[in-house]
Every structure is written in structure tokens, then in C-alpha cells.
XYZ file of C-alpha atoms in Angstrom:
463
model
C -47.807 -27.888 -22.571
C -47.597 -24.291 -23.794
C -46.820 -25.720 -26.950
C -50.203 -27.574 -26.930
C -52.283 -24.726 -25.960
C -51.266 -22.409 -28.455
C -51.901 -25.186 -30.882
C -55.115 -25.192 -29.217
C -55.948 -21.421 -29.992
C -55.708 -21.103 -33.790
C -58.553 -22.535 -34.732
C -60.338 -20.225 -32.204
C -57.996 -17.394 -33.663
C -59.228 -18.493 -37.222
C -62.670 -17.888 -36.082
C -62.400 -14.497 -34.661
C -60.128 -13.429 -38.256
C -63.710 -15.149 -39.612
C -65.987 -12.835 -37.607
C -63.899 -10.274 -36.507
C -62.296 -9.116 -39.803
C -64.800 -10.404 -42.476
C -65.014 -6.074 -43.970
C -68.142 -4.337 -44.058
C -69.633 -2.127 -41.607
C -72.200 -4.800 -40.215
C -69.109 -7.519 -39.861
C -68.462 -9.387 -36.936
C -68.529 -8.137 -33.068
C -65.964 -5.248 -31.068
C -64.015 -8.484 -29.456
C -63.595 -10.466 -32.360
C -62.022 -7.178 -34.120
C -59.677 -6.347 -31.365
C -58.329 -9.853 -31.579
C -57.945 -9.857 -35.257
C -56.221 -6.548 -35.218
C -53.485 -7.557 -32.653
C -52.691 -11.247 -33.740
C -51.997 -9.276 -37.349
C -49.105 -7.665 -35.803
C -47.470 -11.084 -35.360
C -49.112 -12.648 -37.647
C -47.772 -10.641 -40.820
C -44.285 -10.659 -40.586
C -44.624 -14.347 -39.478
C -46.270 -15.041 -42.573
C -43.999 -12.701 -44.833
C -40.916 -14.701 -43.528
C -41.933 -18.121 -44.123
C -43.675 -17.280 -47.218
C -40.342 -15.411 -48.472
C -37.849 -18.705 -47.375
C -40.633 -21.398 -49.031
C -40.390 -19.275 -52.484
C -36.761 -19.711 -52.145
C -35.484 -22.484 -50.440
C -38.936 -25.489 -50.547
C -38.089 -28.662 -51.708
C -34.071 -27.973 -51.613
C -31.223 -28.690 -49.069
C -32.340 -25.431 -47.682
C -35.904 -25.920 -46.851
C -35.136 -27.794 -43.715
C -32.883 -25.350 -42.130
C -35.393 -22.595 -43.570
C -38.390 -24.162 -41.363
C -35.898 -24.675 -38.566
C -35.547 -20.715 -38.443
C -38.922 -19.428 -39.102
C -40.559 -21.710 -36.304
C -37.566 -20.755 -33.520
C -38.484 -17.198 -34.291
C -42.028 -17.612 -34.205
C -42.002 -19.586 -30.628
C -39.545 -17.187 -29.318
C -42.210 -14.125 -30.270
C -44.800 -16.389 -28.863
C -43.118 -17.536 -25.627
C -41.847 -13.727 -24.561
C -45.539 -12.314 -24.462
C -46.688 -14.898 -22.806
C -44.157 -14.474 -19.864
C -45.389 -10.616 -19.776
C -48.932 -12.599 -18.493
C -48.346 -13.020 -14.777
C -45.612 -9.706 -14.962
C -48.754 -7.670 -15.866
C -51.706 -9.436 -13.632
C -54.316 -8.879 -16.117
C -56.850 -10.908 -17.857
C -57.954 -8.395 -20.357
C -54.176 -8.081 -21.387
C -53.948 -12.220 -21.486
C -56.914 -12.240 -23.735
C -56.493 -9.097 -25.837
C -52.823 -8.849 -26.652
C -50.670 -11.541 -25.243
C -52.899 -14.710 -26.932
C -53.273 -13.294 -29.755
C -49.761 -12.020 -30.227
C -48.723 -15.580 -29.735
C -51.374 -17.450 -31.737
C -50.649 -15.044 -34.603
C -47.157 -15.846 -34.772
C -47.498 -19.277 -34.947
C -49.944 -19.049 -37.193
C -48.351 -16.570 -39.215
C -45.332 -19.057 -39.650
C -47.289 -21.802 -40.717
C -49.548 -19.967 -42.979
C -46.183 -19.017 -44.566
C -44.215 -21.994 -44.684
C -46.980 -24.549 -45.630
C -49.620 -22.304 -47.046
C -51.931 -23.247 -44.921
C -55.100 -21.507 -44.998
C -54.972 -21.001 -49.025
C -57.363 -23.847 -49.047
C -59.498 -25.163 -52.031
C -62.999 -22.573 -51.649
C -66.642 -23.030 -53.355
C -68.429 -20.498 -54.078
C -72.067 -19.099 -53.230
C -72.695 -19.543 -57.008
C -70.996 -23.108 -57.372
C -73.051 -23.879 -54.606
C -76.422 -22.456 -55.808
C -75.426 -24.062 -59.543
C -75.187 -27.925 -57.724
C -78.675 -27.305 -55.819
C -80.265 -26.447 -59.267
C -78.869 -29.282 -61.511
C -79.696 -31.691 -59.112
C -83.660 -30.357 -58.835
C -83.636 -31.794 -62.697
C -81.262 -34.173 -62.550
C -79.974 -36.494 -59.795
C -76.494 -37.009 -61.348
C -75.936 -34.066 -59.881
C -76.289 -34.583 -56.860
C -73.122 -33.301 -54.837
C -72.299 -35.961 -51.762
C -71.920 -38.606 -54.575
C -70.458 -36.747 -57.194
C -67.414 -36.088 -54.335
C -67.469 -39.152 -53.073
C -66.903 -40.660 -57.330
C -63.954 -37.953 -57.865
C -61.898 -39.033 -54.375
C -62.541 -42.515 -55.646
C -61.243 -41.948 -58.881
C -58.306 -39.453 -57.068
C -57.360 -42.637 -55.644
C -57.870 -45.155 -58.138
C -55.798 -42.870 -60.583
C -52.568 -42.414 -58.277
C -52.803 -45.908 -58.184
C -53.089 -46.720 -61.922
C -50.370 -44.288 -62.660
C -47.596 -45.336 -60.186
C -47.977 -49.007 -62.004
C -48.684 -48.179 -65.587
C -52.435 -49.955 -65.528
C -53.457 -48.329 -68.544
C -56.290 -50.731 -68.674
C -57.447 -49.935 -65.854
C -57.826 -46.165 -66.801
C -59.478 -46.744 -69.788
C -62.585 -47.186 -67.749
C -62.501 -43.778 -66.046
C -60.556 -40.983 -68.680
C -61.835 -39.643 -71.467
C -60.312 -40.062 -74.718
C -58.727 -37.327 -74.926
C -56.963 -37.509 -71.776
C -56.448 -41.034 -72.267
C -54.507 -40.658 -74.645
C -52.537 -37.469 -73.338
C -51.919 -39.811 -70.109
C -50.508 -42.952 -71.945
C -48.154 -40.616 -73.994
C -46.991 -39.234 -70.485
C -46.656 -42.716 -69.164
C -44.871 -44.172 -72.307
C -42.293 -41.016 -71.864
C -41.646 -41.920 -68.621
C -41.057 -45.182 -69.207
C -38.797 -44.373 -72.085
C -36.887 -42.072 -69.336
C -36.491 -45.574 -67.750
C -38.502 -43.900 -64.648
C -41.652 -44.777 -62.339
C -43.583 -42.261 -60.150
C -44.805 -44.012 -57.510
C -47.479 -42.447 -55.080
C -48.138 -43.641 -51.890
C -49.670 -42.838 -48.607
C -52.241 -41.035 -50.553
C -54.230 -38.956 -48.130
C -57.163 -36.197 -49.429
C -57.558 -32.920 -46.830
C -60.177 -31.215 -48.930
C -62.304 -31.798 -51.671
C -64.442 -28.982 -52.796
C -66.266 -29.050 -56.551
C -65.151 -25.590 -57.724
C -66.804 -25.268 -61.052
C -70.205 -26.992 -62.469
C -71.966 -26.863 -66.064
C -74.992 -27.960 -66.410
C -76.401 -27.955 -70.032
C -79.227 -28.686 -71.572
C -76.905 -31.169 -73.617
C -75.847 -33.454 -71.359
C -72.954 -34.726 -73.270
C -71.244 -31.260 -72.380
C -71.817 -31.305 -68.992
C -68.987 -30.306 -66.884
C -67.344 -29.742 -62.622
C -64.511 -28.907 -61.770
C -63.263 -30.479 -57.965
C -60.413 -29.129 -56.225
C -58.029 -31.595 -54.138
C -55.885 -30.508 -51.394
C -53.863 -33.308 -50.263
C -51.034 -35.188 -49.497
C -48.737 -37.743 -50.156
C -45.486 -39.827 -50.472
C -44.401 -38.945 -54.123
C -41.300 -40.584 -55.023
C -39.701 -40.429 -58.864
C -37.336 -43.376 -59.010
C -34.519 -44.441 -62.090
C -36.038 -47.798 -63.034
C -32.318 -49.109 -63.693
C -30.929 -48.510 -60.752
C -34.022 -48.281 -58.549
C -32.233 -44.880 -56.859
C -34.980 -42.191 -55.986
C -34.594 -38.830 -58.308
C -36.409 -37.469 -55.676
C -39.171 -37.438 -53.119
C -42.018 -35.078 -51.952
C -44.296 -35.615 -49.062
C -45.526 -32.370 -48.624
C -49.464 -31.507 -49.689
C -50.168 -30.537 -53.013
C -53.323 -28.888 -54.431
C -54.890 -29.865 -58.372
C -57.890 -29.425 -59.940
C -59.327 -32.100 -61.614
C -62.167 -31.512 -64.469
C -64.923 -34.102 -65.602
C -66.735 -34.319 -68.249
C -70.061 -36.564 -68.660
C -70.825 -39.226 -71.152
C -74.381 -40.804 -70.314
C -74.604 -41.233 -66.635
C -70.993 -41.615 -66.131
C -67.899 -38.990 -65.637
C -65.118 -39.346 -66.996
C -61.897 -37.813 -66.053
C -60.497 -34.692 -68.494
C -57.833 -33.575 -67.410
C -56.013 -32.242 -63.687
C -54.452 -28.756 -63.483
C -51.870 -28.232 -60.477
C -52.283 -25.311 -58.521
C -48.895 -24.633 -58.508
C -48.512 -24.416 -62.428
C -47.645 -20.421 -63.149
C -50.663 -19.261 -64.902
C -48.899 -16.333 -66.305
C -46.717 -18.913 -68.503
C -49.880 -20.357 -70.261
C -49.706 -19.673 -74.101
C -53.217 -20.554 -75.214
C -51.421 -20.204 -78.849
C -48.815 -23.121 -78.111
C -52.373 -25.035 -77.011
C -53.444 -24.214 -80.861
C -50.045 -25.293 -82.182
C -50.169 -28.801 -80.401
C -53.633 -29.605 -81.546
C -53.125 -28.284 -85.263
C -50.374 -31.163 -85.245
C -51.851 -33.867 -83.657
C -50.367 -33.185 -80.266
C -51.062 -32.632 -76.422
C -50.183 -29.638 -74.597
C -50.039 -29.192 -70.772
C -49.005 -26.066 -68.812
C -47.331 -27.957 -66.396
C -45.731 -31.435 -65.392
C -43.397 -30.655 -62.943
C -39.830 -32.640 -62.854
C -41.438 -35.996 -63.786
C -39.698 -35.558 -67.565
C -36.658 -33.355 -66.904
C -33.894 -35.215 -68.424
C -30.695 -36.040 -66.036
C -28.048 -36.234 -68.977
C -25.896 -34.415 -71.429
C -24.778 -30.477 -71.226
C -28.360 -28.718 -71.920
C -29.490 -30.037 -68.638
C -26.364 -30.259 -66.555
C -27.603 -27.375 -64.685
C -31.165 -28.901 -64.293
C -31.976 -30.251 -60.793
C -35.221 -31.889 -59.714
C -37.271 -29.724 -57.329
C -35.286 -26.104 -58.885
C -35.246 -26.483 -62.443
C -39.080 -26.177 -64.348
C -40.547 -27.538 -67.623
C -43.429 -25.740 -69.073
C -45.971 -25.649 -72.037
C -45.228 -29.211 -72.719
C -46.405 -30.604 -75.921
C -46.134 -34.530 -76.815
C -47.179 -36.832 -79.347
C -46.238 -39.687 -82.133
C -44.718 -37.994 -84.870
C -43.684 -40.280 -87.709
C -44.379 -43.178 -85.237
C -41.542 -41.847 -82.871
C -42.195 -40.100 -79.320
C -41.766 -36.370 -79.918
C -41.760 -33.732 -77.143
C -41.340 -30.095 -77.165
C -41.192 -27.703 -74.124
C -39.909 -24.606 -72.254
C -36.755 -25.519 -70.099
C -35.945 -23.228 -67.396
C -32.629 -24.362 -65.102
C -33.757 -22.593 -62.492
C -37.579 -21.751 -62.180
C -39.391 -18.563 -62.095
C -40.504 -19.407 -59.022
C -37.036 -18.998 -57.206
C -36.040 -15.368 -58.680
C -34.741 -13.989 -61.663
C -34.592 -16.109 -64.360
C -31.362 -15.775 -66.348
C -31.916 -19.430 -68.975
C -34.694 -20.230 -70.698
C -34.247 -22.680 -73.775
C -37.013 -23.721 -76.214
C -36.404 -27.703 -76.647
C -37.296 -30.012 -79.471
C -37.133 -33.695 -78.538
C -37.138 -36.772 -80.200
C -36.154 -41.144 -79.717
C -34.616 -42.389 -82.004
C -34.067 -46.412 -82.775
C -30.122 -45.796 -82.620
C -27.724 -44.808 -80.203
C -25.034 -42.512 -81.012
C -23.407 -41.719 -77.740
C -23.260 -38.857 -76.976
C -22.970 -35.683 -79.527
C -23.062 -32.272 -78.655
C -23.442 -29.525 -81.828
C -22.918 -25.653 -80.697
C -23.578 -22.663 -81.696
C -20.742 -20.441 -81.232
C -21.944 -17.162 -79.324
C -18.944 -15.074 -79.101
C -15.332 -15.063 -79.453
C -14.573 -16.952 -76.990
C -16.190 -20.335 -76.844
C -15.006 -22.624 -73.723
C -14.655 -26.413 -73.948
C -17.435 -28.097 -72.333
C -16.033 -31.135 -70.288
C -17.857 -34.111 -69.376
C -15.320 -36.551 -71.489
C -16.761 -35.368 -75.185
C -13.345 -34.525 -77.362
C -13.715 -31.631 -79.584
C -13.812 -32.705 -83.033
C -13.032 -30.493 -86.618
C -15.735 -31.159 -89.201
C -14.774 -30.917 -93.121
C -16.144 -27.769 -94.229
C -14.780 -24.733 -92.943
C -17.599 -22.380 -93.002
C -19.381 -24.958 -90.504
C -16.606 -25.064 -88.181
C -16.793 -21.186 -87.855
C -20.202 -21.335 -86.878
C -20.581 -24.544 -84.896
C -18.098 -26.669 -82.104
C -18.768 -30.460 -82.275
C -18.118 -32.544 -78.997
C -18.176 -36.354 -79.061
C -17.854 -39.417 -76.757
C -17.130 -41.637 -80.041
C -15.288 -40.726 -83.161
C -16.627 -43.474 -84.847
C -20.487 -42.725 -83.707
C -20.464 -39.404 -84.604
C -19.533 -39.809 -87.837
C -22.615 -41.946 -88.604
C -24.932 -39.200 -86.810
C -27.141 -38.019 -90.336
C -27.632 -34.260 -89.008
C -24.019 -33.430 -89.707
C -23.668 -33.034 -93.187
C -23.718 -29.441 -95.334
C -27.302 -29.707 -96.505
C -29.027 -29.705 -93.149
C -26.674 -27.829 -91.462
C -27.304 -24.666 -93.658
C -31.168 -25.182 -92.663
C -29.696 -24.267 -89.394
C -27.456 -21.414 -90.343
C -30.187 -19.488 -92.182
C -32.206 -19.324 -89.579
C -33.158 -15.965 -87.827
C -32.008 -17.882 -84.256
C -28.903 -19.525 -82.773
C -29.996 -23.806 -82.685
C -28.107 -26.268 -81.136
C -28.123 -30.296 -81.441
C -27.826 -32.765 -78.862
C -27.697 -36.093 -78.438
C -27.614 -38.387 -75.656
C -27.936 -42.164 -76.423
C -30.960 -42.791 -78.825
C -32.348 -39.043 -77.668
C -31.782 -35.721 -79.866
C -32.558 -32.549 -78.745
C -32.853 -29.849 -80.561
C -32.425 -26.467 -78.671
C -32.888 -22.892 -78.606
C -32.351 -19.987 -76.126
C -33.751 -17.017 -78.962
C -37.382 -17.210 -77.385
C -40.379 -19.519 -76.549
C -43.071 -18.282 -78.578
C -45.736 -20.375 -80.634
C -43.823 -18.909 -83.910
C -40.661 -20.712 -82.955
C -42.580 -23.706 -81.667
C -43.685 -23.975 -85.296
C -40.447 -22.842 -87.047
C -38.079 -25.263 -84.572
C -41.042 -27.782 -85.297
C -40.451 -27.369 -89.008
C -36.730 -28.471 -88.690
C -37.044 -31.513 -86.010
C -39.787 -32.568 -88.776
C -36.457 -32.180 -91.628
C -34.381 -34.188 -89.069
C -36.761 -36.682 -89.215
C -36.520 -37.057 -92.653
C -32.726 -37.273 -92.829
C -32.649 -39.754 -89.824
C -35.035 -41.359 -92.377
C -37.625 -41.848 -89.682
């Protein structure tokens, strides 16, 4: 029952924070204050705890035990100023320190661990914006242009967790259309699904509108904040890669053509801002290619030594760039083993990948760093090439003898494209997938220069 009541309370403590600690001099009444001021005692190192073990430990074998502590902590805070109620005999003491106290630490804890008051806001000027479209034009109008995006939200989880293409075509613009069927023809490459279910929506605010004279460049911005059943599975063996039900928050943009909007693209609030290059954006489109800050784990290969130390839900894959080049799937991307998120980050590889028609098992060509260069496992044999100088630069590692020497990239002439480069590149190859690989930086220059030589590869793979 205690439980329940202080439940109860935090909306009525979110209130009083509301009223009580808005700022200003004219802000909110004495009570309201008081109440603030004391639940903030709880409430802050509440929050700084769970917020501390969610940057850490969400979405890994941690995160349950990490919950597990926070909340203990927070009802034991919560349950020993209560007792002190009928120790002290004093109503003004129940209302003024010992609710609050409570309240704020279980608020605190959930604020921290689940983030959740960082809600999806619209502004005064958002607001205003809507109410003076709509005076000259009912498209505007903002009840149904909500109610289209949550029906599109849905429709689109949907289309996406069975491949309907068709079905988006009626909905995405162009652009996006085609940036979405690339994504969906890489994942089904990967020989994966995401499939989205239990699809609920918590909030849905429009958080940006453009209203121009020219309708055709009419624009809003909604922001979702909700929650469902998200599930990556290996189409082969039908085993889930993994699974998130927690709530999730992503903006998604339309754009107007006629009376109708189309969908344009959907940001995630979780993408790091900071690791936006606006100048890998140029680089995509000056070669025919999509860029995205952010698509989670969806693509983040499972094979072969770059990503042995990838894991879904640590490991991060940002400013990703995909298109057809030479009529075969082409991706490039930042590759982080363990993401920024969760600390320091010690790898960070800029990779070049490509499908191929053939499979060559799997190849692995290295760089030698230092002067001592370990064996790398994983049942590839270490193989000597022919020509000396390469062998002092590079160690080859092969699951077949036979395959490898049919791979085209191993041969003096493109090798030496690699050597007189300014940066250490490595090749890998898993099946009918070659990545090419680089830890020397992640800048649009060597987005363009590693570009340069996957585009060379192509031509000796005679794709």
C-alpha cells in the first residue's frame, strides 16, 4: 500500500517542481517552493545514480541488476522517512519533509533509470507557428496533422518489419524511399529481419513547422516518444540478435507534396549529435549516396576479426553512408566496439564495405603495427605471399588455401595502392563481403581517399 501511495504522489510532486520551482521572482507559491526544495535533496542523487548505471550498464547483462540496486536504495530512502512520521507527530513535517523526501527519491530513480521526464516538448513558437498556418491554410491544422503522423508511425513499423516496400511507396518521399529500400535490401543481405511489435505511442508533439509561401517546401517536424517490442532476428536460423522493449524517442520530418505529407526522414534521439559530420553528408550525396547519423545495431556485422569485439546493444555504427555502386551494395561507416556512450573510447575504425557475387571464405589481410604481431585465431592459417616486401608489411590469414589464392586484391599492383598510402588499411573478407578498414581517422578526407581505393577494388574484382 505504501508502495501505491507514493506512486500516487509524483504526479502531485511534478506539479509543485511545475509551480514551485518554475525561476523568476513572480514563480509559483511559498508551499509549492518548500516542497520542491526538499524532494531535490532525494531527488538528485536518486537521479545521478540511475542516470550514471543506465549510461553504463542499459541494454547489457548488467542493466537488470543495475535497476535492481537503484530502486532498493531508493525505497529504502523512501521507507525510513516515512517511519520518522508517527515518531515525530507532526503534519507539517509529513507534508513538508517526509513526502517529499520519499516522492523525490522515487522519482529521482526513475527519472534516472528510464529518463522519464525528458519528454518530447513544443514550444510557445511551434505552437503560435501551427495557429497561423492553419488561419490560411487548413492542412495545417494540428489534431489531424498528429493524428496522419501516428498513423503513418504505425503503418511504417509495420511496412518495415515485413519488407512492404509497396506499401511505403505511398507515404515516403523519394528521397527517403529510396534511402529506406537500400536499408532494407542491406538487411536482407545480412540475412536479418527487424520486427516491431507491440507498438505503443506515449507522446506525440509536432516540434518544428514551416510554412512557406511555396507550398511544395512546406515542412513539421513531430516528435514520438514510445514504446515497443523490437526484436532483430538471423533470418537463417530464426535466433534473436537481440531484443529491446524499452521506449525510444525519434523525430520524424515531413515534407508536403500537394495536399499530402510525405515522410522524409526520422532522426533518433539517442543518435550523438556531436558525431554528425555535415561534410561526410556532402561526400555521400556528391557520389550518389545516403548518409544517416545513426542506425543503431540493425547493420553491425556478427562475423570475421574486425567485429569480433562488436556486440549488439555496446558496440555503435555511425555516419553511415549506402548506395549502388557499380550495381553492387556499398556501405561505408564509423565502427566503434564499444560506444561513446559507455566511456572512453579506445577503437574507432573507418570501414569500407562491399557484396560481392563470390564467396571466398574467409580472408583476413593485416597491417603489421609493430614488432610483434600476434596470430589471430578463429581457424584462419597464416599464409606467406610471394613477394617479400609484401610479407614485411602485411600478415595474410585464410580459411581456404585454395580460395584465397583466387581473391583479385592480392597481387603487387593493388597492394602498393595500399602501401603508399599516408594510413595503415586492412582487407577483410567474410563470405561474398569485403571490408576494407582503417583505424588512422574518420574524417570526410579519408571517406573520399578509402572511397577512392574500394572504387580500384572494384575494378580489379572486375565489378
Amino acid at each position: 500500500m505504501m508502495g501505491i501511495f507514493l506512486l500516487s504522489q509524483i504526479p502531485l510532486f511534478i506539479e509543485e517542481f511545475a509551480r514551485g520551482g518554475g525561476g523568476g521572482s513572480g514563480g509559483g507559491d511559498g508551499a509549492g517552493g518548500i516542497l520542491v526544495l526538499v524532494g531535490l535533496i532525494s531527488y538528485t542523487p536518486m537521479h545521478l545514480l540511475g542516470r550514471t548505471l543506465r549510461k553504463k550498464w542499459y541494454k547489457t547483462s548488467g542493466w537488470g541488476i543495475s535497476q535492481f540496486i537503484t530502486w532498493i536504495i531508493a525505497i529504502i530512502i523512501a521507507l525510513t522517512v516515512l517511519v520518522l512520521i508517527p515518531l515525530v507527530h507532526s503534519f507539517y513535517f509529513a507534508l513538508y519533509v517526509s513526502i517529499p523526501l520519499s516522492v523525490g527519491a522515487i522519482a529521482g530513480a526513475g527519472a534516472g533509470l528510464y529518463n522519464w521526464f525528458e519528454k518530447v516538448r513544443q514550444s510557445e513558437q511551434v505552437r503560435k507557428a501551427l495557429a497561423a498556418a492553419e488561419k490560411n491554410d487548413t492542412s495545417w491544422n494540428e489534431k489531424k496533422l498528429s493524428q496522419y503522423a501516428q498513423g503513418i508511425f504505425f503503418k511504417f513499423q509495420q511496412d518495415w518489419s515485413s519488407f512492404n516496400t509497396e506499401s511505403m511507396k505511398r507515404y515516403l518521399s523519394p528521397a527517403y524511399q529510396n534511402h529506406i529500400f537500400l536499408m532494407l535490401h542491406a538487411l536482407n543481405g545480412a540475412h536479418r529481419v527487424n520486427k516491431m511489435s507491440n507498438v505503443k505511442i506515449a507522446t506525440a508533439l509536432i516540434t518544428h513547422a514551416a510554412d512557406s509561401t511555396d507550398d511544395s517546401k512546406d515542412m513539421f517536424v513531430i516528435g514520438f516518444t514510445a514504446s515497443a517490442s523490437d526484436q532483430l532476428i538471423d533470418t537463417r536460423t530464426g535466433k534473436s540478435l537481440y531484443v529491446d522493449n524499452g521506449t525510444f524517442t525519434e523525430f520524424w520530418r515531413f515534407v508536403r507534396t500537394g495536399n499530402t505529407w510525405l515522410l522524409d526522414g526520422i532522426d533518433q534521439a539517442t543518435a550523438s549529435l556531436t558525431q554528425a559530420r555535415v561534410d561526410i553528408k556532402d561526400f555521400a550525396a556528391k557520389n550518389g549516396l545516403y548518409y544517416s547519423l545513426d542506425w543503431g545495431w540493425l547493420l553491425l556485422p556478427a562475423d570475421g576479426y574486425l567485429f569480433s569485439k562488436g556486440k549488439f546493444g555496446i558496440s555503435d555504427i555511425n555516419n553511415h553512408v549506402i548506395g549502388f555502386v557499380n550495381n553492387v551494395l556499398t556501405q561505408a561507416y564509423t565502427y566503434q566496439p564499444v560506444a561513446e556512450s559507455r566511456g572512453y573510447v579506445k577503437d574507432q575504425y573507418l570501414v569500407m564495405q562491399t557484396n560481392v557475387p563470390k564467396e571466398y571464405g574467409r580472408i583476413l589481410v593485416k597491417r603489421k603495427t609493430g614488432i610483434i604481431n600476434w596470430p589471430v585465431g578463429g581457424g584462419l592459417t597464416h599464409i606467406k605471399m610471394e613477394w617479400g616486401e609484401f610479407n614485411d608489411m602485411y600478415d595474410v590469414y585464410a580459411s581456404d588455401l585454395e580460395r584465397v589464392t583466387s581473391f583479385e586484391l592480392l597481387n603487387p599492383a593493388f597492394m602498393s595502392i595500399l602501401r603508399d598510402l599516408p594510413y595503415e588499411v586492412s582487407i577483410e573478407v567474410v563470405d561474398n563481403v569485403v571490408y576494407i578498414f582503417t583505424a588512422a581517422g574518420t574524417n570526410a578526407a579519408h571517406y573520399a581517399s578509402l572511397y577512392s581505393v574500394l572504387l580500384k577494388a572494384h575494378k580489379e574484382m572486375k565489378l
